[in-house]
Structures are given as structure tokens and as C-alpha cells.
Amino acid sequence: MRFIIKEQPYEEVIAAGQYRYERDGRPTGAVENWRLTAVADGYQFLRVDLDARAAPSGHTYLYHAVVNPDGVVERLKYRFWEQAAGGLQVVGDVVLAETAVTATRTVNGAASEQGLDLPKGYRFWFPSVAGLHFAGWRGNDPKTAVTLNGQVGGPDTLAVQVVDFECYPAVTDYLEREIAGKWRQYSPRRLTWNGQLRIIWRSAENGWPLGMERGDGLTAVASQLIQYKT
């Protein structure tokens, strides 16, 4: 697994895992590795390596999220690059306050900055299965949300955008299936915004995503899941 900021000796690993991306039941070649660690004063670091070098896109996304004791992202550093020579490269940093967001971004050497004023209680997530953990985590009623635009190949690549979204149960009962070598119960949560659809499989045990379904048929399923600390 590749990191933006390497783990330090004072960090304690809480959990780690991997998602395998599939289409029509066949692996696409993309995998997402993640690690969650505990640091001082109830804070956590979430590191994500979404590696599609073996997939048709050849893209890589790296994320480093600082999560506060309330389970809310306070800061996110990210990198994106394409494998092809001369391909797109993005480096970004998002700082989230109670009612405002500041985002700086460098796309192929060109720097820009965004400043957004938002209502108290907004939500934030970023485009990976682990990043979708933070979508809808504060309840099921509609809220304004801030999300990184996961589109690549254009001038707004990985720009921060504000959307209105809905998050609600896809079914009323828990479902069960074999995931990462064990039968696990989960609750599907349906997330929609701007014509986009994600269904997150939230673990009945701790709420962490066990998988994801996208509106275009792409899925991701946990192939590894290790809980070091509860």
C-alpha cells in the first residue's frame, strides 16, 4: 500500500482492508486498500490507496484523511495521477471547518484555491468506498454535502463541489452474505445526488462499508477486512 504520509510509530492500527472492484462479477483490475489508525486525543488517520494501474483507466488515487473524535473529516490530502506519460496529475488539500471549506489544488502544475461557506452540519466524502463511509453517517435526512468530484480528464478534476443529496435505507432489514471470508450482516444505504447513485453496504457490526454498488453497474466488495481494535 502506498501512502501520502507514512505511518508513524505513535499510531495504533484500528482496522485495515481491501476492496476489489468488479463489473458483471468480473474483477476490473482495480483494488482499494485502506488503513485506519488512532492518534492522540481521539483523532484518527484514514489512508486510502485506490489503485487502478491494472485496470483500463490506469489511474491512481491516494487519500490521507484526518478524522476528529466525532467521526468527521477535518482535513483531506489527496493525489491523483495517470500512468500514461504526460498524463494528468493532481495534488490537493481540503481543510474543513464548522461552516466553511477551503480547498487548494494543483493540476499539472497550475494552482488554484476554492473557498466555500456552508451550513452547520454539512457532510463531506471523497470518491472511494472508504471515503463513502462519511456520506450519510449523521442520519438519513437530506443534508447539503461537499464531495470531491471524481471525474478525471477535465479542468475540474477532483475539484470540491457542493451538492444536495439524499441518503436512506435501500431495504428495511439487514441482509447477509459472505464477505472477506466470513458471513456478515449489512444494511444497504442508498445515496443519490445530481443523478448519481451509490448503494453502500454498511456493516451491522460497526457501520463501516463492506461494499458499494454504483449506478452504472460497477461494484466493489471487501476482499480483506482485519479489525485490530474496537
PDB file of C-alpha atoms in Angstrom:
ATOM      1  CA  MET A   1       0.000   0.000   0.000  1.00  0.00           C
ATOM      2  CA  ARG A   2       1.250   3.480  -0.919  1.00  0.00           C
ATOM      3  CA  PHE A   3       0.895   6.481   1.408  1.00  0.00           C
ATOM      4  CA  ILE A   4       0.919  10.264   1.084  1.00  0.00           C
ATOM      5  CA  ILE A   5       2.146  10.461   4.700  1.00  0.00           C
ATOM      6  CA  LYS A   6       3.781   7.342   6.106  1.00  0.00           C
ATOM      7  CA  GLU A   7       2.573   5.828   9.364  1.00  0.00           C
ATOM      8  CA  GLN A   8       4.452   6.948  12.454  1.00  0.00           C
ATOM      9  CA  PRO A   9       5.465   4.811  15.458  1.00  0.00           C
ATOM     10  CA  TYR A  10       2.915   6.542  17.716  1.00  0.00           C
ATOM     11  CA  GLU A  11      -0.031   5.461  15.529  1.00  0.00           C
ATOM     12  CA  GLU A  12      -2.057   2.420  16.577  1.00  0.00           C
ATOM     13  CA  VAL A  13      -3.740   0.463  13.787  1.00  0.00           C
ATOM     14  CA  ILE A  14      -7.506   0.081  14.344  1.00  0.00           C
ATOM     15  CA  ALA A  15      -8.541  -1.671  11.135  1.00  0.00           C
ATOM     16  CA  ALA A  16      -7.405  -2.318   7.576  1.00  0.00           C
ATOM     17  CA  GLY A  17      -8.777  -3.917   4.449  1.00  0.00           C
ATOM     18  CA  GLN A  18      -9.095  -4.102   0.703  1.00  0.00           C
ATOM     19  CA  TYR A  19     -11.966  -3.741  -1.768  1.00  0.00           C
ATOM     20  CA  ARG A  20     -11.938  -5.431  -5.167  1.00  0.00           C
ATOM     21  CA  TYR A  21     -13.779  -3.594  -7.944  1.00  0.00           C
ATOM     22  CA  GLU A  22     -15.899  -5.728 -10.260  1.00  0.00           C
ATOM     23  CA  ARG A  23     -18.222  -5.404 -13.222  1.00  0.00           C
ATOM     24  CA  ASP A  24     -20.677  -8.199 -14.025  1.00  0.00           C
ATOM     25  CA  GLY A  25     -18.952 -10.305 -11.388  1.00  0.00           C
ATOM     26  CA  ARG A  26     -15.526  -9.998 -13.014  1.00  0.00           C
ATOM     27  CA  PRO A  27     -12.582  -8.117 -11.454  1.00  0.00           C
ATOM     28  CA  THR A  28     -11.750  -4.891 -13.268  1.00  0.00           C
ATOM     29  CA  GLY A  29      -8.152  -4.922 -12.034  1.00  0.00           C
ATOM     30  CA  ALA A  30      -8.763  -2.027  -9.622  1.00  0.00           C
ATOM     31  CA  VAL A  31      -8.310  -2.517  -5.884  1.00  0.00           C
ATOM     32  CA  GLU A  32      -8.673  -0.168  -2.946  1.00  0.00           C
ATOM     33  CA  ASN A  33      -6.501  -0.648   0.144  1.00  0.00           C
ATOM     34  CA  TRP A  34      -7.176   1.277   3.343  1.00  0.00           C
ATOM     35  CA  ARG A  35      -5.835   1.586   6.884  1.00  0.00           C
ATOM     36  CA  LEU A  36      -7.389   3.353   9.893  1.00  0.00           C
ATOM     37  CA  THR A  37      -5.107   4.333  12.771  1.00  0.00           C
ATOM     38  CA  ALA A  38      -5.592   6.010  16.152  1.00  0.00           C
ATOM     39  CA  VAL A  39      -3.533   9.030  17.177  1.00  0.00           C
ATOM     40  CA  ALA A  40      -3.691  11.464  20.109  1.00  0.00           C
ATOM     41  CA  ASP A  41      -6.849  12.923  21.694  1.00  0.00           C
ATOM     42  CA  GLY A  42      -9.314  10.632  19.922  1.00  0.00           C
ATOM     43  CA  TYR A  43      -8.233  11.574  16.405  1.00  0.00           C
ATOM     44  CA  GLN A  44      -7.784   9.026  13.625  1.00  0.00           C
ATOM     45  CA  PHE A  45      -5.972   8.898  10.284  1.00  0.00           C
ATOM     46  CA  LEU A  46      -7.575   7.124   7.330  1.00  0.00           C
ATOM     47  CA  ARG A  47      -5.234   6.261   4.460  1.00  0.00           C
ATOM     48  CA  VAL A  48      -6.615   5.028   1.137  1.00  0.00           C
ATOM     49  CA  ASP A  49      -4.785   3.738  -1.941  1.00  0.00           C
ATOM     50  CA  LEU A  50      -7.226   3.280  -4.832  1.00  0.00           C
ATOM     51  CA  ASP A  51      -5.026   1.519  -7.365  1.00  0.00           C
ATOM     52  CA  ALA A  52      -6.336   1.070 -10.905  1.00  0.00           C
ATOM     53  CA  ARG A  53      -2.961   0.611 -12.607  1.00  0.00           C
ATOM     54  CA  ALA A  54      -4.072  -2.882 -13.681  1.00  0.00           C
ATOM     55  CA  ALA A  55      -7.478  -1.621 -14.849  1.00  0.00           C
ATOM     56  CA  PRO A  56      -8.258   0.015 -18.200  1.00  0.00           C
ATOM     57  CA  SER A  57      -8.066   3.543 -16.743  1.00  0.00           C
ATOM     58  CA  GLY A  58      -4.596   3.115 -15.228  1.00  0.00           C
ATOM     59  CA  HIS A  59      -5.458   5.743 -12.604  1.00  0.00           C
ATOM     60  CA  THR A  60      -4.206   6.093  -9.032  1.00  0.00           C
ATOM     61  CA  TYR A  61      -5.863   7.947  -6.143  1.00  0.00           C
ATOM     62  CA  LEU A  62      -4.185   8.388  -2.751  1.00  0.00           C
ATOM     63  CA  TYR A  63      -6.003   9.937   0.223  1.00  0.00           C
ATOM     64  CA  HIS A  64      -4.961  10.897   3.754  1.00  0.00           C
ATOM     65  CA  ALA A  65      -7.908  11.963   5.937  1.00  0.00           C
ATOM     66  CA  VAL A  66      -7.722  13.426   9.437  1.00  0.00           C
ATOM     67  CA  VAL A  67     -10.844  12.317  11.327  1.00  0.00           C
ATOM     68  CA  ASN A  68     -11.852  14.040  14.572  1.00  0.00           C
ATOM     69  CA  PRO A  69     -13.286  12.310  17.683  1.00  0.00           C
ATOM     70  CA  ASP A  70     -16.838  12.861  16.344  1.00  0.00           C
ATOM     71  CA  GLY A  71     -16.021  10.799  13.236  1.00  0.00           C
ATOM     72  CA  VAL A  72     -15.953  13.823  10.913  1.00  0.00           C
ATOM     73  CA  VAL A  73     -13.187  14.563   8.402  1.00  0.00           C
ATOM     74  CA  GLU A  74     -11.338  17.769   9.335  1.00  0.00           C
ATOM     75  CA  ARG A  75      -8.695  17.641   6.629  1.00  0.00           C
ATOM     76  CA  LEU A  76      -8.022  15.631   3.489  1.00  0.00           C
ATOM     77  CA  LYS A  77      -4.851  15.477   1.445  1.00  0.00           C
ATOM     78  CA  TYR A  78      -5.060  13.694  -1.912  1.00  0.00           C
ATOM     79  CA  ARG A  79      -3.096  12.862  -5.026  1.00  0.00           C
ATOM     80  CA  PHE A  80      -4.215  11.627  -8.431  1.00  0.00           C
ATOM     81  CA  TRP A  81      -2.185  10.633 -11.459  1.00  0.00           C
ATOM     82  CA  GLU A  82      -2.488   8.777 -14.749  1.00  0.00           C
ATOM     83  CA  GLN A  83       0.024   6.150 -15.793  1.00  0.00           C
ATOM     84  CA  ALA A  84       0.487   7.463 -19.326  1.00  0.00           C
ATOM     85  CA  ALA A  85       3.460   9.696 -19.971  1.00  0.00           C
ATOM     86  CA  GLY A  86       2.433  13.328 -19.699  1.00  0.00           C
ATOM     87  CA  GLY A  87      -0.873  12.309 -18.102  1.00  0.00           C
ATOM     88  CA  LEU A  88      -2.944  14.275 -15.646  1.00  0.00           C
ATOM     89  CA  GLN A  89      -1.539  14.848 -12.150  1.00  0.00           C
ATOM     90  CA  VAL A  90      -3.460  16.446  -9.278  1.00  0.00           C
ATOM     91  CA  VAL A  91      -2.339  17.308  -5.740  1.00  0.00           C
ATOM     92  CA  GLY A  92      -4.919  18.690  -3.323  1.00  0.00           C
ATOM     93  CA  ASP A  93      -5.565  19.705   0.279  1.00  0.00           C
ATOM     94  CA  VAL A  94      -9.031  20.273   1.777  1.00  0.00           C
ATOM     95  CA  VAL A  95      -9.494  21.919   5.198  1.00  0.00           C
ATOM     96  CA  LEU A  96     -12.964  21.625   6.715  1.00  0.00           C
ATOM     97  CA  ALA A  97     -14.233  23.962   9.440  1.00  0.00           C
ATOM     98  CA  GLU A  98     -17.670  24.013  11.084  1.00  0.00           C
ATOM     99  CA  THR A  99     -19.272  26.254   8.439  1.00  0.00           C
ATOM    100  CA  ALA A 100     -16.621  26.634   5.750  1.00  0.00           C
ATOM    101  CA  VAL A 101     -14.307  24.663   3.486  1.00  0.00           C
ATOM    102  CA  THR A 102     -11.012  25.773   1.963  1.00  0.00           C
ATOM    103  CA  ALA A 103      -9.546  23.674  -0.848  1.00  0.00           C
ATOM    104  CA  THR A 104      -6.251  24.146  -2.669  1.00  0.00           C
ATOM    105  CA  ARG A 105      -5.405  22.145  -5.775  1.00  0.00           C
ATOM    106  CA  THR A 106      -2.578  21.875  -8.277  1.00  0.00           C
ATOM    107  CA  VAL A 107      -3.426  20.347 -11.667  1.00  0.00           C
ATOM    108  CA  ASN A 108      -0.400  19.656 -13.866  1.00  0.00           C
ATOM    109  CA  GLY A 109       1.489  22.459 -12.115  1.00  0.00           C
ATOM    110  CA  ALA A 110      -1.325  25.048 -12.172  1.00  0.00           C
ATOM    111  CA  ALA A 111      -2.501  26.019  -8.665  1.00  0.00           C
ATOM    112  CA  SER A 112      -5.990  27.157  -7.648  1.00  0.00           C
ATOM    113  CA  GLU A 113      -7.966  27.706  -4.450  1.00  0.00           C
ATOM    114  CA  GLN A 114     -11.646  27.387  -3.504  1.00  0.00           C
ATOM    115  CA  GLY A 115     -13.449  28.852  -0.504  1.00  0.00           C
ATOM    116  CA  LEU A 116     -16.968  27.691   0.376  1.00  0.00           C
ATOM    117  CA  ASP A 117     -19.396  28.868   3.079  1.00  0.00           C
ATOM    118  CA  LEU A 118     -21.712  26.074   4.188  1.00  0.00           C
ATOM    119  CA  PRO A 119     -24.478  25.447   6.722  1.00  0.00           C
ATOM    120  CA  LYS A 120     -23.585  23.903  10.049  1.00  0.00           C
ATOM    121  CA  GLY A 121     -23.905  20.114   9.965  1.00  0.00           C
ATOM    122  CA  TYR A 122     -22.895  19.669   6.312  1.00  0.00           C
ATOM    123  CA  ARG A 123     -21.321  16.361   5.308  1.00  0.00           C
ATOM    124  CA  PHE A 124     -18.198  15.548   3.356  1.00  0.00           C
ATOM    125  CA  TRP A 125     -17.000  12.480   1.473  1.00  0.00           C
ATOM    126  CA  PHE A 126     -14.441  11.614  -1.190  1.00  0.00           C
ATOM    127  CA  PRO A 127     -14.612   9.203  -4.163  1.00  0.00           C
ATOM    128  CA  SER A 128     -13.614   5.810  -2.783  1.00  0.00           C
ATOM    129  CA  VAL A 129     -15.514   3.111  -0.916  1.00  0.00           C
ATOM    130  CA  ALA A 130     -13.806   4.020   2.354  1.00  0.00           C
ATOM    131  CA  GLY A 131     -14.489   7.700   1.629  1.00  0.00           C
ATOM    132  CA  LEU A 132     -18.198   6.969   1.220  1.00  0.00           C
ATOM    133  CA  HIS A 133     -18.222   5.913   4.885  1.00  0.00           C
ATOM    134  CA  PHE A 134     -18.677   9.584   5.757  1.00  0.00           C
ATOM    135  CA  ALA A 135     -21.700  10.088   3.474  1.00  0.00           C
ATOM    136  CA  GLY A 136     -24.946   9.880   5.393  1.00  0.00           C
ATOM    137  CA  TRP A 137     -23.230   8.968   8.644  1.00  0.00           C
ATOM    138  CA  ARG A 138     -25.057  11.698  10.619  1.00  0.00           C
ATOM    139  CA  GLY A 139     -28.543  10.384   9.883  1.00  0.00           C
ATOM    140  CA  ASN A 140     -30.871   9.758   6.975  1.00  0.00           C
ATOM    141  CA  ASP A 141     -32.484  13.153   6.412  1.00  0.00           C
ATOM    142  CA  PRO A 142     -31.325  15.148   3.364  1.00  0.00           C
ATOM    143  CA  LYS A 143     -28.401  17.494   4.016  1.00  0.00           C
ATOM    144  CA  THR A 144     -26.115  19.683   1.983  1.00  0.00           C
ATOM    145  CA  ALA A 145     -22.913  17.791   1.229  1.00  0.00           C
ATOM    146  CA  VAL A 146     -19.443  18.588  -0.008  1.00  0.00           C
ATOM    147  CA  THR A 147     -17.832  15.978  -2.214  1.00  0.00           C
ATOM    148  CA  LEU A 148     -14.711  15.739  -4.331  1.00  0.00           C
ATOM    149  CA  ASN A 149     -15.677  15.499  -7.967  1.00  0.00           C
ATOM    150  CA  GLY A 150     -14.166  12.179  -9.029  1.00  0.00           C
ATOM    151  CA  GLN A 151     -14.326  12.937 -12.760  1.00  0.00           C
ATOM    152  CA  VAL A 152     -10.953  12.839 -14.496  1.00  0.00           C
ATOM    153  CA  GLY A 153      -9.670  14.352 -17.720  1.00  0.00           C
ATOM    154  CA  GLY A 154     -11.088  17.849 -17.434  1.00  0.00           C
ATOM    155  CA  PRO A 155     -10.269  21.210 -15.825  1.00  0.00           C
ATOM    156  CA  ASP A 156     -12.456  20.429 -12.765  1.00  0.00           C
ATOM    157  CA  THR A 157     -10.749  17.133 -11.969  1.00  0.00           C
ATOM    158  CA  LEU A 158     -11.106  16.403  -8.255  1.00  0.00           C
ATOM    159  CA  ALA A 159     -12.493  19.851  -7.566  1.00  0.00           C
ATOM    160  CA  VAL A 160     -14.598  20.224  -4.428  1.00  0.00           C
ATOM    161  CA  GLN A 161     -18.275  20.672  -5.215  1.00  0.00           C
ATOM    162  CA  VAL A 162     -21.403  21.271  -3.132  1.00  0.00           C
ATOM    163  CA  VAL A 163     -24.404  19.019  -3.767  1.00  0.00           C
ATOM    164  CA  ASP A 164     -27.802  18.334  -2.229  1.00  0.00           C
ATOM    165  CA  PHE A 165     -28.172  14.637  -1.576  1.00  0.00           C
ATOM    166  CA  GLU A 166     -30.467  12.064  -0.044  1.00  0.00           C
ATOM    167  CA  CYS A 167     -29.370   9.070   1.992  1.00  0.00           C
ATOM    168  CA  TYR A 168     -31.919   6.486   3.076  1.00  0.00           C
ATOM    169  CA  PRO A 169     -32.175   2.720   3.677  1.00  0.00           C
ATOM    170  CA  ALA A 170     -32.395   0.662   0.487  1.00  0.00           C
ATOM    171  CA  VAL A 171     -34.162  -2.115   2.439  1.00  0.00           C
ATOM    172  CA  THR A 172     -35.653  -2.196   5.921  1.00  0.00           C
ATOM    173  CA  ASP A 173     -33.958  -5.377   7.176  1.00  0.00           C
ATOM    174  CA  TYR A 174     -30.348  -6.461   7.409  1.00  0.00           C
ATOM    175  CA  LEU A 175     -29.030  -8.613   4.579  1.00  0.00           C
ATOM    176  CA  GLU A 176     -26.350 -11.281   4.886  1.00  0.00           C
ATOM    177  CA  ARG A 177     -23.684 -12.575   2.532  1.00  0.00           C
ATOM    178  CA  GLU A 178     -20.162 -13.959   2.629  1.00  0.00           C
ATOM    179  CA  ILE A 179     -17.708 -11.075   2.557  1.00  0.00           C
ATOM    180  CA  ALA A 180     -13.947 -11.342   3.139  1.00  0.00           C
ATOM    181  CA  GLY A 181     -14.211 -14.999   4.176  1.00  0.00           C
ATOM    182  CA  LYS A 182     -16.998 -14.571   6.711  1.00  0.00           C
ATOM    183  CA  TRP A 183     -20.784 -14.338   6.704  1.00  0.00           C
ATOM    184  CA  ARG A 184     -21.623 -10.766   7.616  1.00  0.00           C
ATOM    185  CA  GLN A 185     -24.795  -8.751   8.089  1.00  0.00           C
ATOM    186  CA  TYR A 186     -25.096  -5.360   6.455  1.00  0.00           C
ATOM    187  CA  SER A 187     -27.619  -2.616   5.810  1.00  0.00           C
ATOM    188  CA  PRO A 188     -27.725  -1.108   2.288  1.00  0.00           C
ATOM    189  CA  ARG A 189     -27.860   2.690   2.269  1.00  0.00           C
ATOM    190  CA  ARG A 190     -28.915   4.439  -0.921  1.00  0.00           C
ATOM    191  CA  LEU A 191     -27.128   7.719  -1.678  1.00  0.00           C
ATOM    192  CA  THR A 192     -28.159   9.972  -4.571  1.00  0.00           C
ATOM    193  CA  TRP A 193     -27.015  13.380  -5.812  1.00  0.00           C
ATOM    194  CA  ASN A 194     -27.066  15.139  -9.191  1.00  0.00           C
ATOM    195  CA  GLY A 195     -28.233  11.976 -10.950  1.00  0.00           C
ATOM    196  CA  GLN A 196     -25.515   9.888  -9.272  1.00  0.00           C
ATOM    197  CA  LEU A 197     -26.306   6.710  -7.319  1.00  0.00           C
ATOM    198  CA  ARG A 198     -24.300   4.785  -4.755  1.00  0.00           C
ATOM    199  CA  ILE A 199     -25.516   1.974  -2.518  1.00  0.00           C
ATOM    200  CA  ILE A 200     -23.246   1.500   0.478  1.00  0.00           C
ATOM    201  CA  TRP A 201     -23.281  -1.828   2.351  1.00  0.00           C
ATOM    202  CA  ARG A 202     -22.906  -0.697   5.958  1.00  0.00           C
ATOM    203  CA  SER A 203     -21.720  -3.347   8.401  1.00  0.00           C
ATOM    204  CA  ALA A 204     -24.247  -4.229  11.092  1.00  0.00           C
ATOM    205  CA  GLU A 205     -21.313  -4.509  13.485  1.00  0.00           C
ATOM    206  CA  ASN A 206     -19.702  -1.086  13.190  1.00  0.00           C
ATOM    207  CA  GLY A 207     -21.200   0.761  10.206  1.00  0.00           C
ATOM    208  CA  TRP A 208     -18.063   0.503   8.076  1.00  0.00           C
ATOM    209  CA  PRO A 209     -18.706  -0.099   4.322  1.00  0.00           C
ATOM    210  CA  LEU A 210     -18.426  -3.752   3.307  1.00  0.00           C
ATOM    211  CA  GLY A 211     -19.068  -2.922  -0.338  1.00  0.00           C
ATOM    212  CA  MET A 212     -20.578  -0.495  -2.793  1.00  0.00           C
ATOM    213  CA  GLU A 213     -22.796  -0.521  -5.895  1.00  0.00           C
ATOM    214  CA  ARG A 214     -22.663   2.284  -8.445  1.00  0.00           C
ATOM    215  CA  GLY A 215     -25.453   3.345 -10.770  1.00  0.00           C
ATOM    216  CA  ASP A 216     -23.555   2.202 -13.885  1.00  0.00           C
ATOM    217  CA  GLY A 217     -23.165  -1.387 -12.629  1.00  0.00           C
ATOM    218  CA  LEU A 218     -19.695  -1.107 -11.093  1.00  0.00           C
ATOM    219  CA  THR A 219     -19.412  -2.787  -7.687  1.00  0.00           C
ATOM    220  CA  ALA A 220     -16.760  -3.101  -5.008  1.00  0.00           C
ATOM    221  CA  VAL A 221     -16.653  -5.851  -2.383  1.00  0.00           C
ATOM    222  CA  ALA A 222     -14.376  -6.199   0.643  1.00  0.00           C
ATOM    223  CA  SER A 223     -11.877  -8.969  -0.123  1.00  0.00           C
ATOM    224  CA  GLN A 224      -9.886  -8.378   3.077  1.00  0.00           C
ATOM    225  CA  LEU A 225     -11.056  -6.976   6.407  1.00  0.00           C
ATOM    226  CA  ILE A 226      -8.961  -7.002   9.574  1.00  0.00           C
ATOM    227  CA  GLN A 227     -10.128  -5.495  12.869  1.00  0.00           C
ATOM    228  CA  TYR A 228      -7.200  -4.860  15.208  1.00  0.00           C
ATOM    229  CA  LYS A 229      -9.000  -2.764  17.805  1.00  0.00           C
ATOM    230  CA  THR A 230     -12.646  -1.970  18.642  1.00  0.00           C
TER     231      THR A 230
END
